[in-house]
mmCIF file of C-alpha atoms and ligand atoms in Angstrom:
data_model
loop_
_atom_site.group_PDB
_atom_site.id
_atom_site.type_symbol
_atom_site.label_atom_id
_atom_site.label_comp_id
_atom_site.label_asym_id
_atom_site.label_seq_id
_atom_site.Cartn_x
_atom_site.Cartn_y
_atom_site.Cartn_z
ATOM 1 C CA MET A 1 35.210 45.542 9.335
ATOM 2 C CA ASN A 2 35.496 41.742 9.710
ATOM 3 C CA VAL A 3 38.812 40.613 9.418
ATOM 4 C CA LYS A 4 39.594 36.765 8.770
ATOM 5 C CA MET A 5 42.861 34.988 9.797
ATOM 6 C CA VAL A 6 43.177 33.377 6.277
ATOM 7 C CA ASP A 7 41.785 33.818 3.009
ATOM 8 C CA LEU A 8 41.350 30.834 0.784
ATOM 9 C CA ARG A 9 39.175 32.341 -1.733
ATOM 10 C CA ALA A 10 41.774 35.201 -2.416
ATOM 11 C CA GLN A 11 44.350 32.842 -2.402
ATOM 12 C CA PHE A 12 42.648 30.547 -5.209
ATOM 13 C CA LYS A 13 41.183 33.112 -7.326
ATOM 14 C CA GLU A 14 45.700 34.125 -8.125
ATOM 15 C CA VAL A 15 45.968 30.619 -9.498
ATOM 16 C CA GLU A 16 42.653 29.844 -10.532
ATOM 17 C CA GLU A 17 43.324 29.727 -14.325
ATOM 18 C CA GLU A 18 46.680 27.355 -13.904
ATOM 19 C CA VAL A 19 44.988 25.296 -11.715
ATOM 20 C CA LYS A 20 41.783 24.259 -13.497
ATOM 21 C CA LYS A 21 44.375 24.063 -17.138
ATOM 22 C CA GLY A 22 46.354 21.606 -14.759
ATOM 23 C CA TRP A 23 43.048 19.929 -13.664
ATOM 24 C CA ASN A 24 41.636 19.438 -17.288
ATOM 25 C CA GLN A 25 44.988 18.029 -18.202
ATOM 26 C CA THR A 26 44.809 15.547 -15.312
ATOM 27 C CA PHE A 27 41.045 14.622 -16.434
ATOM 28 C CA GLU A 28 42.201 13.724 -19.726
ATOM 29 C CA ASN A 29 44.889 11.568 -18.854
ATOM 30 C CA MET A 30 44.211 10.034 -15.605
ATOM 31 C CA ASN A 31 47.611 9.447 -14.428
ATOM 32 C CA LEU A 32 46.525 9.700 -10.893
ATOM 33 C CA MET A 33 49.153 7.600 -9.318
ATOM 34 C CA LEU A 34 52.332 9.403 -8.038
ATOM 35 C CA GLY A 35 51.744 11.438 -11.583
ATOM 36 C CA PRO A 36 53.715 14.022 -13.831
ATOM 37 C CA ASN A 37 52.245 17.014 -11.629
ATOM 38 C CA VAL A 38 53.537 15.099 -8.086
ATOM 39 C CA GLY A 39 56.990 14.283 -9.830
ATOM 40 C CA ALA A 40 57.415 17.723 -10.553
ATOM 41 C CA PHE A 41 56.416 19.418 -7.646
ATOM 42 C CA GLU A 42 58.447 17.238 -5.424
ATOM 43 C CA ASP A 43 61.656 18.407 -7.819
ATOM 44 C CA GLU A 44 60.702 21.949 -7.212
ATOM 45 C CA PHE A 45 59.609 22.190 -3.683
ATOM 46 C CA SER A 46 62.704 19.996 -3.084
ATOM 47 C CA SER A 47 65.384 22.703 -4.836
ATOM 48 C CA PHE A 48 63.148 25.595 -3.704
ATOM 49 C CA ILE A 49 63.983 24.475 -0.353
ATOM 50 C CA GLY A 50 67.780 23.247 -1.032
ATOM 51 C CA THR A 51 67.734 19.554 -0.642
ATOM 52 C CA LYS A 52 68.407 16.845 -3.050
ATOM 53 C CA TYR A 53 65.229 14.866 -2.593
ATOM 54 C CA GLY A 54 61.527 15.382 -2.039
ATOM 55 C CA TYR A 55 59.031 12.780 -1.710
ATOM 56 C CA GLY A 56 55.338 14.171 -1.401
ATOM 57 C CA VAL A 57 52.899 12.150 1.306
ATOM 58 C CA ASN A 58 49.486 12.482 2.491
ATOM 59 C CA SER A 59 49.798 15.122 5.322
ATOM 60 C CA GLY A 60 52.547 17.133 7.450
ATOM 61 C CA THR A 61 51.764 14.200 10.180
ATOM 62 C CA ASP A 62 52.457 11.489 7.819
ATOM 63 C CA ALA A 63 55.700 13.237 6.786
ATOM 64 C CA LEU A 64 56.803 13.016 10.472
ATOM 65 C CA ILE A 65 55.926 9.543 11.322
ATOM 66 C CA LEU A 66 57.394 8.599 7.886
ATOM 67 C CA SER A 67 60.461 10.548 8.806
ATOM 68 C CA LEU A 68 60.666 8.551 12.233
ATOM 69 C CA SER A 69 60.718 5.367 10.770
ATOM 70 C CA ALA A 70 62.749 5.817 7.791
ATOM 71 C CA LEU A 71 65.683 7.111 10.561
ATOM 72 C CA GLY A 72 64.757 3.582 12.338
ATOM 73 C CA ILE A 73 62.932 4.511 15.788
ATOM 74 C CA GLU A 74 62.660 1.263 17.723
ATOM 75 C CA PRO A 75 59.849 1.182 20.242
ATOM 76 C CA ALA A 76 60.053 2.925 23.388
ATOM 77 C CA ASP A 77 63.183 5.082 21.975
ATOM 78 C CA GLY A 78 63.101 8.852 22.830
ATOM 79 C CA VAL A 79 62.966 11.756 20.730
ATOM 80 C CA LEU A 80 63.200 15.203 22.050
ATOM 81 C CA THR A 81 60.596 17.814 21.624
ATOM 82 C CA VAL A 82 58.570 21.242 22.250
ATOM 83 C CA SER A 83 55.430 20.822 23.960
ATOM 84 C CA PHE A 84 54.791 24.024 22.641
ATOM 85 C CA THR A 85 53.479 23.120 19.148
ATOM 86 C CA PHE A 86 50.403 21.748 17.050
ATOM 87 C CA PHE A 87 49.531 17.874 18.635
ATOM 88 C CA ALA A 88 50.597 15.986 15.800
ATOM 89 C CA THR A 89 54.480 16.874 16.486
ATOM 90 C CA PRO A 90 54.333 14.495 19.140
ATOM 91 C CA GLU A 91 51.808 12.350 18.528
ATOM 92 C CA SER A 92 53.706 11.459 15.368
ATOM 93 C CA ILE A 93 56.584 10.087 18.013
ATOM 94 C CA ILE A 94 53.927 7.676 19.273
ATOM 95 C CA LEU A 95 52.805 6.715 16.026
ATOM 96 C CA ALA A 96 56.075 5.578 15.274
ATOM 97 C CA GLY A 97 56.256 3.396 18.154
ATOM 98 C CA GLY A 98 58.882 5.894 20.101
ATOM 99 C CA LYS A 99 58.207 8.102 23.163
ATOM 100 C CA PRO A 100 58.318 11.949 23.409
ATOM 101 C CA ILE A 101 60.937 13.711 25.723
ATOM 102 C CA PHE A 102 59.618 17.378 26.412
ATOM 103 C CA VAL A 103 62.032 20.489 26.268
ATOM 104 C CA ASP A 104 60.879 23.784 27.052
ATOM 105 C CA ILE A 105 60.947 26.629 24.966
ATOM 106 C CA ASP A 106 62.820 29.901 24.495
ATOM 107 C CA GLU A 107 60.677 32.462 26.144
ATOM 108 C CA ASP A 108 61.121 35.228 23.126
ATOM 109 C CA THR A 109 61.265 33.150 19.833
ATOM 110 C CA LEU A 110 58.908 30.409 21.236
ATOM 111 C CA THR A 111 61.244 27.411 19.603
ATOM 112 C CA ILE A 112 63.292 24.644 21.494
ATOM 113 C CA ASP A 113 65.351 26.254 24.525
ATOM 114 C CA VAL A 114 68.372 24.816 23.355
ATOM 115 C CA ASN A 115 70.243 25.491 27.039
ATOM 116 C CA HIS A 116 67.159 23.003 28.432
ATOM 117 C CA LEU A 117 68.353 20.952 25.899
ATOM 118 C CA GLU A 118 71.428 20.922 26.600
ATOM 119 C CA LYS A 119 70.975 20.544 30.189
ATOM 120 C CA ILE A 120 68.746 18.030 29.762
ATOM 121 C CA LEU A 121 71.330 15.810 27.812
ATOM 122 C CA LYS A 122 74.353 16.858 29.825
ATOM 123 C CA SER A 123 72.731 15.412 32.808
ATOM 124 C CA ALA A 124 71.799 11.942 31.273
ATOM 125 C CA ARG A 125 73.169 8.894 31.511
ATOM 126 C CA ARG A 126 75.597 8.015 28.489
ATOM 127 C CA LYS A 127 76.684 3.897 27.820
ATOM 128 C CA ASP A 128 78.449 2.149 24.555
ATOM 129 C CA GLY A 129 77.766 5.840 23.142
ATOM 130 C CA GLU A 130 73.713 6.031 23.649
ATOM 131 C CA THR A 131 72.035 8.607 25.958
ATOM 132 C CA TYR A 132 69.549 7.286 28.377
ATOM 133 C CA ILE A 133 66.941 9.672 30.086
ATOM 134 C CA ASN A 134 65.034 8.100 32.787
ATOM 135 C CA GLY A 135 65.927 4.646 31.100
ATOM 136 C CA ILE A 136 64.448 5.621 27.611
ATOM 137 C CA ARG A 137 67.282 5.376 25.047
ATOM 138 C CA VAL A 138 67.512 9.022 23.173
ATOM 139 C CA LYS A 139 67.200 8.668 18.997
ATOM 140 C CA GLY A 140 66.422 11.884 17.854
ATOM 141 C CA ILE A 141 65.462 15.578 18.033
ATOM 142 C CA ILE A 142 62.499 17.156 16.417
ATOM 143 C CA PRO A 143 62.744 21.119 16.727
ATOM 144 C CA VAL A 144 59.812 23.205 15.335
ATOM 145 C CA HIS A 145 59.655 26.173 13.451
ATOM 146 C CA LEU A 146 56.580 27.439 15.205
ATOM 147 C CA PHE A 147 55.158 30.182 13.348
ATOM 148 C CA GLY A 148 57.443 30.802 10.896
ATOM 149 C CA ILE A 149 60.398 31.428 13.012
ATOM 150 C CA PRO A 150 63.124 29.314 12.755
ATOM 151 C CA ALA A 151 64.611 27.410 15.555
ATOM 152 C CA PRO A 152 68.429 28.089 16.026
ATOM 153 C CA MET A 153 69.471 25.333 13.898
ATOM 154 C CA GLU A 154 72.995 25.704 14.149
ATOM 155 C CA LYS A 155 73.477 24.721 17.858
ATOM 156 C CA ILE A 156 70.710 21.997 17.491
ATOM 157 C CA ARG A 157 72.909 20.437 14.406
ATOM 158 C CA GLN A 158 76.183 20.588 17.225
ATOM 159 C CA ILE A 159 74.283 19.199 20.324
ATOM 160 C CA ALA A 160 73.187 16.463 17.478
ATOM 161 C CA THR A 161 76.688 15.280 16.582
ATOM 162 C CA GLU A 162 77.766 15.618 20.108
ATOM 163 C CA PHE A 163 74.705 13.214 21.348
ATOM 164 C CA ASN A 164 74.701 11.217 18.083
ATOM 165 C CA LEU A 165 71.272 12.017 17.491
ATOM 166 C CA PHE A 166 68.799 12.356 14.407
ATOM 167 C CA ILE A 167 67.514 15.725 13.322
ATOM 168 C CA ILE A 168 63.738 15.782 11.671
ATOM 169 C CA GLU A 169 62.731 19.375 11.171
ATOM 170 C CA ASP A 170 58.718 19.842 11.504
ATOM 171 C CA ALA A 171 58.834 22.681 9.233
ATOM 172 C CA ALA A 172 55.016 22.662 8.731
ATOM 173 C CA GLN A 173 54.643 26.570 9.456
ATOM 174 C CA ALA A 174 57.674 27.376 7.746
ATOM 175 C CA HIS A 175 57.948 26.701 4.489
ATOM 176 C CA GLY A 176 60.895 29.629 2.793
ATOM 177 C CA ALA A 177 61.596 30.969 6.449
ATOM 178 C CA LEU A 178 65.615 31.472 5.957
ATOM 179 C CA TYR A 179 68.340 30.550 8.771
ATOM 180 C CA LYS A 180 72.017 31.616 8.121
ATOM 181 C CA GLY A 181 71.200 32.648 4.808
ATOM 182 C CA LYS A 182 69.580 28.826 3.991
ATOM 183 C CA ARG A 183 65.971 27.694 3.981
ATOM 184 C CA VAL A 184 64.694 25.731 7.206
ATOM 185 C CA GLY A 185 63.954 22.586 5.880
ATOM 186 C CA SER A 186 67.422 21.815 4.931
ATOM 187 C CA PHE A 187 69.082 21.313 8.005
ATOM 188 C CA GLY A 188 67.800 18.099 9.490
ATOM 189 C CA ASN A 189 68.224 13.998 8.048
ATOM 190 C CA THR A 190 65.023 15.241 7.113
ATOM 191 C CA SER A 191 61.930 17.947 7.600
ATOM 192 C CA ALA A 192 58.676 17.388 7.212
ATOM 193 C CA PHE A 193 56.771 20.258 5.454
ATOM 194 C CA SER A 194 52.438 20.414 5.805
ATOM 195 C CA PHE A 195 50.469 21.772 2.673
ATOM 196 C CA TYR A 196 47.057 21.403 5.492
ATOM 197 C CA MET A 197 44.598 24.527 4.123
ATOM 198 C CA SER A 198 45.950 26.914 6.880
ATOM 199 C CA LYS A 199 49.750 27.005 6.140
ATOM 200 C CA ASN A 200 51.633 29.480 4.133
ATOM 201 C CA LEU A 201 51.830 27.095 1.251
ATOM 202 C CA SER A 202 48.574 25.067 0.983
ATOM 203 C CA ALA A 203 46.891 22.704 -1.076
ATOM 204 C CA LEU A 204 42.767 22.192 -1.096
ATOM 205 C CA GLY A 205 42.708 19.417 1.158
ATOM 206 C CA ASP A 206 45.494 17.057 2.859
ATOM 207 C CA ALA A 207 49.070 17.151 1.905
ATOM 208 C CA GLY A 208 53.002 16.826 3.270
ATOM 209 C CA MET A 209 56.390 16.198 2.075
ATOM 210 C CA ILE A 210 59.296 14.802 3.089
ATOM 211 C CA LEU A 211 62.823 16.363 2.317
ATOM 212 C CA THR A 212 66.573 14.747 2.677
ATOM 213 C CA ASN A 213 69.786 15.007 1.673
ATOM 214 C CA ASP A 214 70.223 11.405 2.161
ATOM 215 C CA LYS A 215 70.601 8.785 -0.661
ATOM 216 C CA GLU A 216 69.608 5.909 2.074
ATOM 217 C CA ILE A 217 67.233 7.473 3.884
ATOM 218 C CA ALA A 218 65.315 9.053 0.556
ATOM 219 C CA GLU A 219 65.298 5.314 -0.670
ATOM 220 C CA LYS A 220 63.634 4.295 2.346
ATOM 221 C CA ILE A 221 61.011 6.590 2.459
ATOM 222 C CA PHE A 222 60.488 5.806 -0.997
ATOM 223 C CA ARG A 223 59.492 2.344 -0.436
ATOM 224 C CA LEU A 224 57.936 3.209 2.833
ATOM 225 C CA ARG A 225 55.188 5.554 1.174
ATOM 226 C CA ILE A 226 53.683 2.437 -0.909
ATOM 227 C CA HIS A 227 53.510 -0.253 1.708
ATOM 228 C CA GLY A 228 57.266 -1.008 1.699
ATOM 229 C CA GLN A 229 57.670 -1.897 -2.063
ATOM 230 C CA SER A 230 60.742 -2.475 -3.192
ATOM 231 C CA GLU A 231 59.287 -3.470 -6.872
ATOM 232 C CA ARG A 232 55.749 -3.902 -7.241
ATOM 233 C CA TYR A 233 54.684 -6.906 -4.820
ATOM 234 C CA THR A 234 58.104 -7.118 -3.033
ATOM 235 C CA HIS A 235 57.523 -5.800 0.328
ATOM 236 C CA ARG A 236 60.906 -5.089 2.257
ATOM 237 C CA HIS A 237 59.640 -3.615 5.266
ATOM 238 C CA ILE A 238 56.024 -2.567 6.980
ATOM 239 C CA GLY A 239 55.327 0.552 5.246
ATOM 240 C CA TYR A 240 52.260 3.164 5.322
ATOM 241 C CA ASN A 241 49.786 4.240 2.439
ATOM 242 C CA SER A 242 50.427 7.714 2.192
ATOM 243 C CA ARG A 243 50.996 9.595 -1.434
ATOM 244 C CA LEU A 244 50.432 13.237 -2.315
ATOM 245 C CA ASP A 245 47.381 13.451 -4.518
ATOM 246 C CA GLU A 246 48.156 14.619 -8.498
ATOM 247 C CA LEU A 247 45.156 17.318 -7.912
ATOM 248 C CA GLN A 248 46.738 18.479 -5.087
ATOM 249 C CA ALA A 249 50.045 18.774 -6.445
ATOM 250 C CA VAL A 250 48.817 20.719 -9.741
ATOM 251 C CA VAL A 251 47.349 23.324 -6.732
ATOM 252 C CA LEU A 252 50.552 23.549 -5.217
ATOM 253 C CA ARG A 253 52.918 23.775 -8.004
ATOM 254 C CA ALA A 254 50.479 27.007 -9.154
ATOM 255 C CA LYS A 255 51.090 28.259 -5.634
ATOM 256 C CA LEU A 256 55.016 27.787 -4.971
ATOM 257 C CA LYS A 257 55.507 30.325 -8.141
ATOM 258 C CA LYS A 258 53.738 32.818 -5.327
ATOM 259 C CA LEU A 259 55.126 31.728 -2.079
ATOM 260 C CA ASP A 260 58.270 34.177 -2.164
ATOM 261 C CA GLU A 261 55.892 37.399 -2.944
ATOM 262 C CA TRP A 262 53.446 36.126 -0.211
ATOM 263 C CA ASN A 263 55.857 35.688 2.499
ATOM 264 C CA ARG A 264 57.222 39.079 1.573
ATOM 265 C CA ARG A 265 54.024 40.697 2.257
ATOM 266 C CA ARG A 266 53.766 38.680 5.426
ATOM 267 C CA ARG A 267 56.653 39.862 6.462
ATOM 268 C CA GLU A 268 55.681 43.697 5.511
ATOM 269 C CA ILE A 269 52.346 43.135 7.454
ATOM 270 C CA ALA A 270 54.989 41.957 10.391
ATOM 271 C CA THR A 271 56.774 45.185 10.455
ATOM 272 C CA LEU A 272 53.598 47.014 10.303
ATOM 273 C CA TYR A 273 52.537 45.330 13.917
ATOM 274 C CA LEU A 274 55.856 45.718 15.110
ATOM 275 C CA GLN A 275 56.022 49.492 14.606
ATOM 276 C CA GLY A 276 51.996 49.758 15.931
ATOM 277 C CA LEU A 277 51.863 47.873 18.648
ATOM 278 C CA LYS A 278 55.755 48.966 20.158
ATOM 279 C CA ASP A 279 54.444 51.188 23.080
ATOM 280 C CA LEU A 280 52.028 48.456 24.143
ATOM 281 C CA PRO A 281 52.332 46.884 27.149
ATOM 282 C CA ILE A 282 51.871 43.894 25.118
ATOM 283 C CA LYS A 283 55.290 41.450 24.357
ATOM 284 C CA LEU A 284 55.832 41.158 20.694
ATOM 285 C CA PRO A 285 57.562 38.409 18.957
ATOM 286 C CA THR A 286 60.993 38.239 18.214
ATOM 287 C CA ALA A 287 62.688 36.050 15.460
ATOM 288 C CA PRO A 288 66.540 35.102 15.852
ATOM 289 C CA LYS A 289 68.665 37.862 14.243
ATOM 290 C CA GLU A 290 70.600 35.234 11.702
ATOM 291 C CA SER A 291 67.262 34.700 10.568
ATOM 292 C CA VAL A 292 64.577 35.612 8.304
ATOM 293 C CA PRO A 293 60.979 34.547 9.630
ATOM 294 C CA VAL A 294 57.797 34.031 7.205
ATOM 295 C CA TRP A 295 55.039 34.662 10.047
ATOM 296 C CA HIS A 296 52.654 31.642 9.533
ATOM 297 C CA MET A 297 51.437 33.358 12.983
ATOM 298 C CA PHE A 298 52.307 36.967 14.645
ATOM 299 C CA SER A 299 51.590 36.209 18.237
ATOM 300 C CA VAL A 300 51.374 38.270 21.086
ATOM 301 C CA LYS A 301 51.633 38.156 25.150
ATOM 302 C CA THR A 302 49.564 39.579 27.559
ATOM 303 C CA ARG A 303 48.245 38.518 30.668
ATOM 304 C CA LYS A 304 45.239 39.925 29.562
ATOM 305 C CA ARG A 305 44.994 37.483 26.780
ATOM 306 C CA ASP A 306 41.438 36.551 27.095
ATOM 307 C CA ASP A 307 39.857 40.059 27.915
ATOM 308 C CA LEU A 308 41.547 41.068 24.332
ATOM 309 C CA PHE A 309 40.767 37.753 22.519
ATOM 310 C CA LYS A 310 36.980 38.932 22.863
ATOM 311 C CA TYR A 311 37.287 42.471 22.362
ATOM 312 C CA LEU A 312 38.911 41.248 19.239
ATOM 313 C CA ARG A 313 36.591 39.470 18.222
ATOM 314 C CA GLU A 314 33.540 41.682 19.264
ATOM 315 C CA ASN A 315 35.048 43.863 16.780
ATOM 316 C CA GLY A 316 34.918 41.472 14.034
ATOM 317 C CA ILE A 317 38.751 40.879 14.201
ATOM 318 C CA GLU A 318 39.344 36.790 13.855
ATOM 319 C CA ALA A 319 42.463 36.521 16.525
ATOM 320 C CA ALA A 320 42.684 33.045 17.265
ATOM 321 C CA ILE A 321 44.582 30.999 20.593
ATOM 322 C CA HIS A 322 47.766 28.846 19.502
ATOM 323 C CA TYR A 323 47.957 26.723 21.398
ATOM 324 C CA PRO A 324 45.637 27.379 24.843
ATOM 325 C CA VAL A 325 46.645 23.863 26.421
ATOM 326 C CA PRO A 326 50.176 22.738 25.943
ATOM 327 C CA CYS A 327 50.744 19.176 24.347
ATOM 328 C CA HIS A 328 52.080 17.622 28.112
ATOM 329 C CA LYS A 329 48.840 18.942 29.529
ATOM 330 C CA GLN A 330 46.539 16.927 27.115
ATOM 331 C CA LYS A 331 43.910 14.346 28.557
ATOM 332 C CA ALA A 332 45.561 11.589 25.356
ATOM 333 C CA LEU A 333 48.868 12.128 27.119
ATOM 334 C CA GLU A 334 48.223 11.500 30.746
ATOM 335 C CA GLU A 335 51.209 10.667 31.931
ATOM 336 C CA PHE A 336 52.936 13.881 30.993
ATOM 337 C CA ASN A 337 50.446 15.836 32.847
ATOM 338 C CA SER A 338 52.307 15.967 35.693
ATOM 339 C CA LEU A 339 55.587 17.348 34.116
ATOM 340 C CA SER A 340 56.723 20.859 34.619
ATOM 341 C CA LEU A 341 57.741 23.412 31.754
ATOM 342 C CA PRO A 342 57.429 26.372 32.787
ATOM 343 C CA VAL A 343 57.973 28.584 29.754
ATOM 344 C CA THR A 344 55.885 26.592 27.938
ATOM 345 C CA GLU A 345 52.760 26.758 30.534
ATOM 346 C CA ARG A 346 52.971 30.410 30.992
ATOM 347 C CA VAL A 347 52.800 31.270 27.083
ATOM 348 C CA SER A 348 49.962 29.186 26.836
ATOM 349 C CA GLY A 349 48.204 31.319 29.110
ATOM 350 C CA GLU A 350 49.198 34.705 27.314
ATOM 351 C CA ILE A 351 49.426 33.946 23.913
ATOM 352 C CA LEU A 352 47.455 35.194 21.002
ATOM 353 C CA SER A 353 47.835 35.233 17.347
ATOM 354 C CA LEU A 354 46.761 38.257 14.991
ATOM 355 C CA PRO A 355 45.542 37.873 11.971
ATOM 356 C CA ILE A 356 48.485 37.997 9.237
ATOM 357 C CA HIS A 357 47.920 36.499 5.787
ATOM 358 C CA GLN A 358 49.234 37.981 2.460
ATOM 359 C CA HIS A 359 45.787 39.606 1.511
ATOM 360 C CA LEU A 360 45.302 41.183 4.490
ATOM 361 C CA THR A 361 45.081 44.829 3.654
ATOM 362 C CA ASN A 362 47.186 47.916 5.372
ATOM 363 C CA GLU A 363 43.705 49.377 6.174
ATOM 364 C CA GLU A 364 42.735 45.842 7.776
ATOM 365 C CA VAL A 365 45.838 46.113 9.955
ATOM 366 C CA SER A 366 45.483 49.775 10.914
ATOM 367 C CA TYR A 367 42.161 49.269 11.906
ATOM 368 C CA ILE A 368 43.634 45.961 14.437
ATOM 369 C CA ILE A 369 46.237 47.904 15.709
ATOM 370 C CA ASP A 370 43.946 51.108 16.278
ATOM 371 C CA LYS A 371 41.388 48.402 18.400
ATOM 372 C CA ILE A 372 44.154 46.857 20.450
ATOM 373 C CA LYS A 373 45.318 50.318 21.472
ATOM 374 C CA ASP A 374 41.658 51.174 22.321
ATOM 375 C CA PHE A 375 41.430 48.164 24.311
ATOM 376 C CA PHE A 376 44.719 49.201 26.707
ATOM 377 C CA GLY A 377 43.190 52.669 26.486
HETATM 378 C C1 PLP B 1 50.196 21.444 10.506
HETATM 379 C C2 PLP B 1 51.245 20.863 11.825
HETATM 380 C C3 PLP B 1 51.723 19.712 11.526
HETATM 381 C C4 PLP B 1 50.946 18.754 10.618
HETATM 382 O O1 PLP B 1 49.967 18.623 9.558
HETATM 383 P P1 PLP B 1 49.017 18.165 9.068
HETATM 384 O O2 PLP B 1 49.467 17.887 7.376
HETATM 385 O O3 PLP B 1 47.973 18.738 9.578
HETATM 386 O O4 PLP B 1 49.270 16.434 9.495
HETATM 387 C C5 PLP B 1 52.646 19.252 12.016
HETATM 388 N N1 PLP B 1 53.370 20.123 12.938
HETATM 389 C C6 PLP B 1 53.239 21.380 12.896
HETATM 390 C C7 PLP B 1 54.013 22.485 13.781
HETATM 391 C C8 PLP B 1 52.105 22.000 12.144
HETATM 392 O O5 PLP B 1 51.574 23.051 12.006
#
């Protein structure tokens, strides 16, 4: 058997007809610059998540950068986030001119450890209503809904209010996940989504979106994505060139209609894994009780990670390691290399992602479970 991490071909087959029809219309009207499908997808996706405004941009990384700019980050301002995430999260903070301040993660959910977050902020210096950590003025928090599991937004909002911080949700891996009955991406001052190929909702190339309920922020984002323009050739800020592509919007509109169904199938597979693997000496992923995850990844933890990874590969199963080196240990972030985040570091050495996607069959899932059982003998 050969089991893949994602089946892009099967995904496309499901929407092929609708996509080709939409593309043919675009090839006729050539309305390529923020055209009708971009506008329609912005409306459809923001109402799907539950926010007033949505702006399509080039990528999830740009969604983070433009959010930070719109929220007024100034050079050397600090933004609290996790190191156990895709590199784009801290990278966007630096590209926007700020400085990441890393917080450890919760061992079970793998999202930001709110106790550690609170501890850092409570021991920080406060002056004139602002908070300083090692001389850095802290402006915001970027929680990451990693692997499709919601971060504890209620507590994060309470902390953000107490310390006067903005929240940007990194929802790049959590399209459709619920926290206390509301979709993630609707809790922060803004949220950033990615539609990169491997995400739960994906384009056929790079694409992203920023969501917000704040009219003023929305207007600023609207300008930022076109070189800070308020009107044509009138530039109010230094902005970016970051727009969602009309052809990608056609794909995303068609796939959005399937997303709930696709996420439901992911949850079904997660249940099979949780049942099938429960008696083995591996740690299974957990989501907070008040949440409905969308299982972007299904990650198990074991000290025998490297051997299990090799064994699965030898048996035709495409497992993957997300992420083998935490952000604060990367060469690119040398100034953070000596920082100690014990949970993040331990998890990086034990984590392994098993295939989970909507086109996986029950037979394939059983095969994977059996192989893992064989491994532990
Ligand atoms: C994918 C991803 C991003 C970046 O999105 P791109 O569209 O690839 O730029 C940011 N954060 C997280 C957690 C991601 O998984």
